[in-house]
Amino acid sequence: MANVVLDEIKKIERLYESGFQDDVLDLTIRKVVERQIQRDKADLARVEAVLAEFERKYNMSSDDFFSAYQAGHLADTADYVEWSAFYKMRQRLLERLRILTSEHPNE
């Protein structure tokens, strides 16, 4: 399904590159992007709340935790595995938000 959607997006990109203009399509695309930004921000807030709980519990920043965990300095406890998963979620959300809010995402 993702490949089909990507193909459609590429078609629209080629249309715009050829000089195509459509106010309704412009508005629709802006609304889709804004909706995703809002969803990602809400998800990020939830993930950061979970990370803050781990940080309080273990008196360590998530960045420090993840570096130590990746280096093998911490055991694979259930909490650490979960903390690592939430840390990775936060990184993916931040990257998506960076792309969605960037003026020129390909730079």
mmCIF file with all atom_site columns, C-alpha atoms in Angstrom, residues 28-86:
data_model
loop_
_atom_site.group_PDB
_atom_site.id
_atom_site.type_symbol
_atom_site.label_atom_id
_atom_site.label_alt_id
_atom_site.label_comp_id
_atom_site.label_asym_id
_atom_site.label_entity_id
_atom_site.label_seq_id
_atom_site.pdbx_PDB_ins_code
_atom_site.Cartn_x
_atom_site.Cartn_y
_atom_site.Cartn_z
_atom_site.occupancy
_atom_site.B_iso_or_equiv
_atom_site.pdbx_formal_charge
_atom_site.auth_seq_id
_atom_site.auth_comp_id
_atom_site.auth_asym_id
_atom_site.auth_atom_id
_atom_site.pdbx_PDB_model_num
ATOM 1  C CA . THR A 1 28 ? -5.890 19.497 1.048  1.00 0.00 ? 28 THR A CA 1
ATOM 2  C CA . ILE A 1 29 ? -2.185 18.735 1.126  1.00 0.00 ? 29 ILE A CA 1
ATOM 3  C CA . ARG A 1 30 ? -1.540 21.444 3.725  1.00 0.00 ? 30 ARG A CA 1
ATOM 4  C CA . LYS A 1 31 ? -4.357 20.041 5.896  1.00 0.00 ? 31 LYS A CA 1
ATOM 5  C CA . VAL A 1 32 ? -3.013 16.495 5.619  1.00 0.00 ? 32 VAL A CA 1
ATOM 6  C CA . VAL A 1 33 ? 0.452  17.640 6.656  1.00 0.00 ? 33 VAL A CA 1
ATOM 7  C CA . GLU A 1 34 ? -0.914 19.767 9.512  1.00 0.00 ? 34 GLU A CA 1
ATOM 8  C CA . ARG A 1 35 ? -3.055 16.859 10.735 1.00 0.00 ? 35 ARG A CA 1
ATOM 9  C CA . GLN A 1 36 ? -0.019 14.590 10.803 1.00 0.00 ? 36 GLN A CA 1
ATOM 10 C CA . ILE A 1 37 ? 2.025  17.228 12.630 1.00 0.00 ? 37 ILE A CA 1
ATOM 11 C CA . GLN A 1 38 ? -0.674 17.499 15.303 1.00 0.00 ? 38 GLN A CA 1
ATOM 12 C CA . ARG A 1 39 ? -0.916 13.705 15.655 1.00 0.00 ? 39 ARG A CA 1
ATOM 13 C CA . ASP A 1 40 ? 2.855  13.361 15.908 1.00 0.00 ? 40 ASP A CA 1
ATOM 14 C CA . LYS A 1 41 ? 3.057  16.162 18.494 1.00 0.00 ? 41 LYS A CA 1
ATOM 15 C CA . ALA A 1 42 ? 0.378  14.455 20.589 1.00 0.00 ? 42 ALA A CA 1
ATOM 16 C CA . ASP A 1 43 ? 2.162  11.107 20.297 1.00 0.00 ? 43 ASP A CA 1
ATOM 17 C CA . LEU A 1 44 ? 5.456  12.771 21.185 1.00 0.00 ? 44 LEU A CA 1
ATOM 18 C CA . ALA A 1 45 ? 3.934  14.290 24.334 1.00 0.00 ? 45 ALA A CA 1
ATOM 19 C CA . ARG A 1 46 ? 2.696  10.856 25.434 1.00 0.00 ? 46 ARG A CA 1
ATOM 20 C CA . VAL A 1 47 ? 6.064  9.223  24.711 1.00 0.00 ? 47 VAL A CA 1
ATOM 21 C CA . GLU A 1 48 ? 7.965  11.980 26.500 1.00 0.00 ? 48 GLU A CA 1
ATOM 22 C CA . ALA A 1 49 ? 5.749  11.532 29.570 1.00 0.00 ? 49 ALA A CA 1
ATOM 23 C CA . VAL A 1 50 ? 6.690  7.848  29.694 1.00 0.00 ? 50 VAL A CA 1
ATOM 24 C CA . LEU A 1 51 ? 10.372 8.708  29.213 1.00 0.00 ? 51 LEU A CA 1
ATOM 25 C CA . ALA A 1 52 ? 10.168 11.247 32.046 1.00 0.00 ? 52 ALA A CA 1
ATOM 26 C CA . GLU A 1 53 ? 8.855  8.521  34.362 1.00 0.00 ? 53 GLU A CA 1
ATOM 27 C CA . PHE A 1 54 ? 11.809 6.269  33.536 1.00 0.00 ? 54 PHE A CA 1
ATOM 28 C CA . GLU A 1 55 ? 14.200 9.191  34.012 1.00 0.00 ? 55 GLU A CA 1
ATOM 29 C CA . ARG A 1 56 ? 12.758 9.905  37.453 1.00 0.00 ? 56 ARG A CA 1
ATOM 30 C CA . LYS A 1 57 ? 12.726 6.233  38.409 1.00 0.00 ? 57 LYS A CA 1
ATOM 31 C CA . TYR A 1 58 ? 16.349 5.633  37.414 1.00 0.00 ? 58 TYR A CA 1
ATOM 32 C CA . ASN A 1 59 ? 17.706 9.176  37.950 1.00 0.00 ? 59 ASN A CA 1
ATOM 33 C CA . MET A 1 60 ? 19.202 9.242  34.448 1.00 0.00 ? 60 MET A CA 1
ATOM 34 C CA . SER A 1 61 ? 18.425 11.116 31.244 1.00 0.00 ? 61 SER A CA 1
ATOM 35 C CA . SER A 1 62 ? 17.027 9.076  28.392 1.00 0.00 ? 62 SER A CA 1
ATOM 36 C CA . ASP A 1 63 ? 19.984 10.049 26.201 1.00 0.00 ? 63 ASP A CA 1
ATOM 37 C CA . ASP A 1 64 ? 22.466 8.811  28.818 1.00 0.00 ? 64 ASP A CA 1
ATOM 38 C CA . PHE A 1 65 ? 20.423 5.666  29.367 1.00 0.00 ? 65 PHE A CA 1
ATOM 39 C CA . PHE A 1 66 ? 20.246 4.854  25.671 1.00 0.00 ? 66 PHE A CA 1
ATOM 40 C CA . SER A 1 67 ? 23.978 5.390  25.149 1.00 0.00 ? 67 SER A CA 1
ATOM 41 C CA . ALA A 1 68 ? 24.782 3.076  28.054 1.00 0.00 ? 68 ALA A CA 1
ATOM 42 C CA . TYR A 1 69 ? 22.168 0.534  26.973 1.00 0.00 ? 69 TYR A CA 1
ATOM 43 C CA . GLN A 1 70 ? 23.414 0.471  23.375 1.00 0.00 ? 70 GLN A CA 1
ATOM 44 C CA . ALA A 1 71 ? 26.999 0.070  24.608 1.00 0.00 ? 71 ALA A CA 1
ATOM 45 C CA . GLY A 1 72 ? 25.942 -3.013 26.586 1.00 0.00 ? 72 GLY A CA 1
ATOM 46 C CA . HIS A 1 73 ? 26.565 -1.441 29.995 1.00 0.00 ? 73 HIS A CA 1
ATOM 47 C CA . LEU A 1 74 ? 23.020 -2.166 31.194 1.00 0.00 ? 74 LEU A CA 1
ATOM 48 C CA . ALA A 1 75 ? 21.159 -5.461 31.491 1.00 0.00 ? 75 ALA A CA 1
ATOM 49 C CA . ASP A 1 76 ? 18.182 -6.369 29.333 1.00 0.00 ? 76 ASP A CA 1
ATOM 50 C CA . THR A 1 77 ? 15.597 -5.920 32.073 1.00 0.00 ? 77 THR A CA 1
ATOM 51 C CA . ALA A 1 78 ? 11.957 -5.435 31.119 1.00 0.00 ? 78 ALA A CA 1
ATOM 52 C CA . ASP A 1 79 ? 12.114 -1.758 32.103 1.00 0.00 ? 79 ASP A CA 1
ATOM 53 C CA . TYR A 1 80 ? 15.236 -1.127 30.054 1.00 0.00 ? 80 TYR A CA 1
ATOM 54 C CA . VAL A 1 81 ? 13.831 -2.859 26.988 1.00 0.00 ? 81 VAL A CA 1
ATOM 55 C CA . GLU A 1 82 ? 10.666 -0.777 27.300 1.00 0.00 ? 82 GLU A CA 1
ATOM 56 C CA . TRP A 1 83 ? 12.634 2.432  27.919 1.00 0.00 ? 83 TRP A CA 1
ATOM 57 C CA . SER A 1 84 ? 14.718 1.713  24.827 1.00 0.00 ? 84 SER A CA 1
ATOM 58 C CA . ALA A 1 85 ? 11.590 1.174  22.733 1.00 0.00 ? 85 ALA A CA 1
ATOM 59 C CA . PHE A 1 86 ? 10.082 4.475  23.891 1.00 0.00 ? 86 PHE A CA 1
#
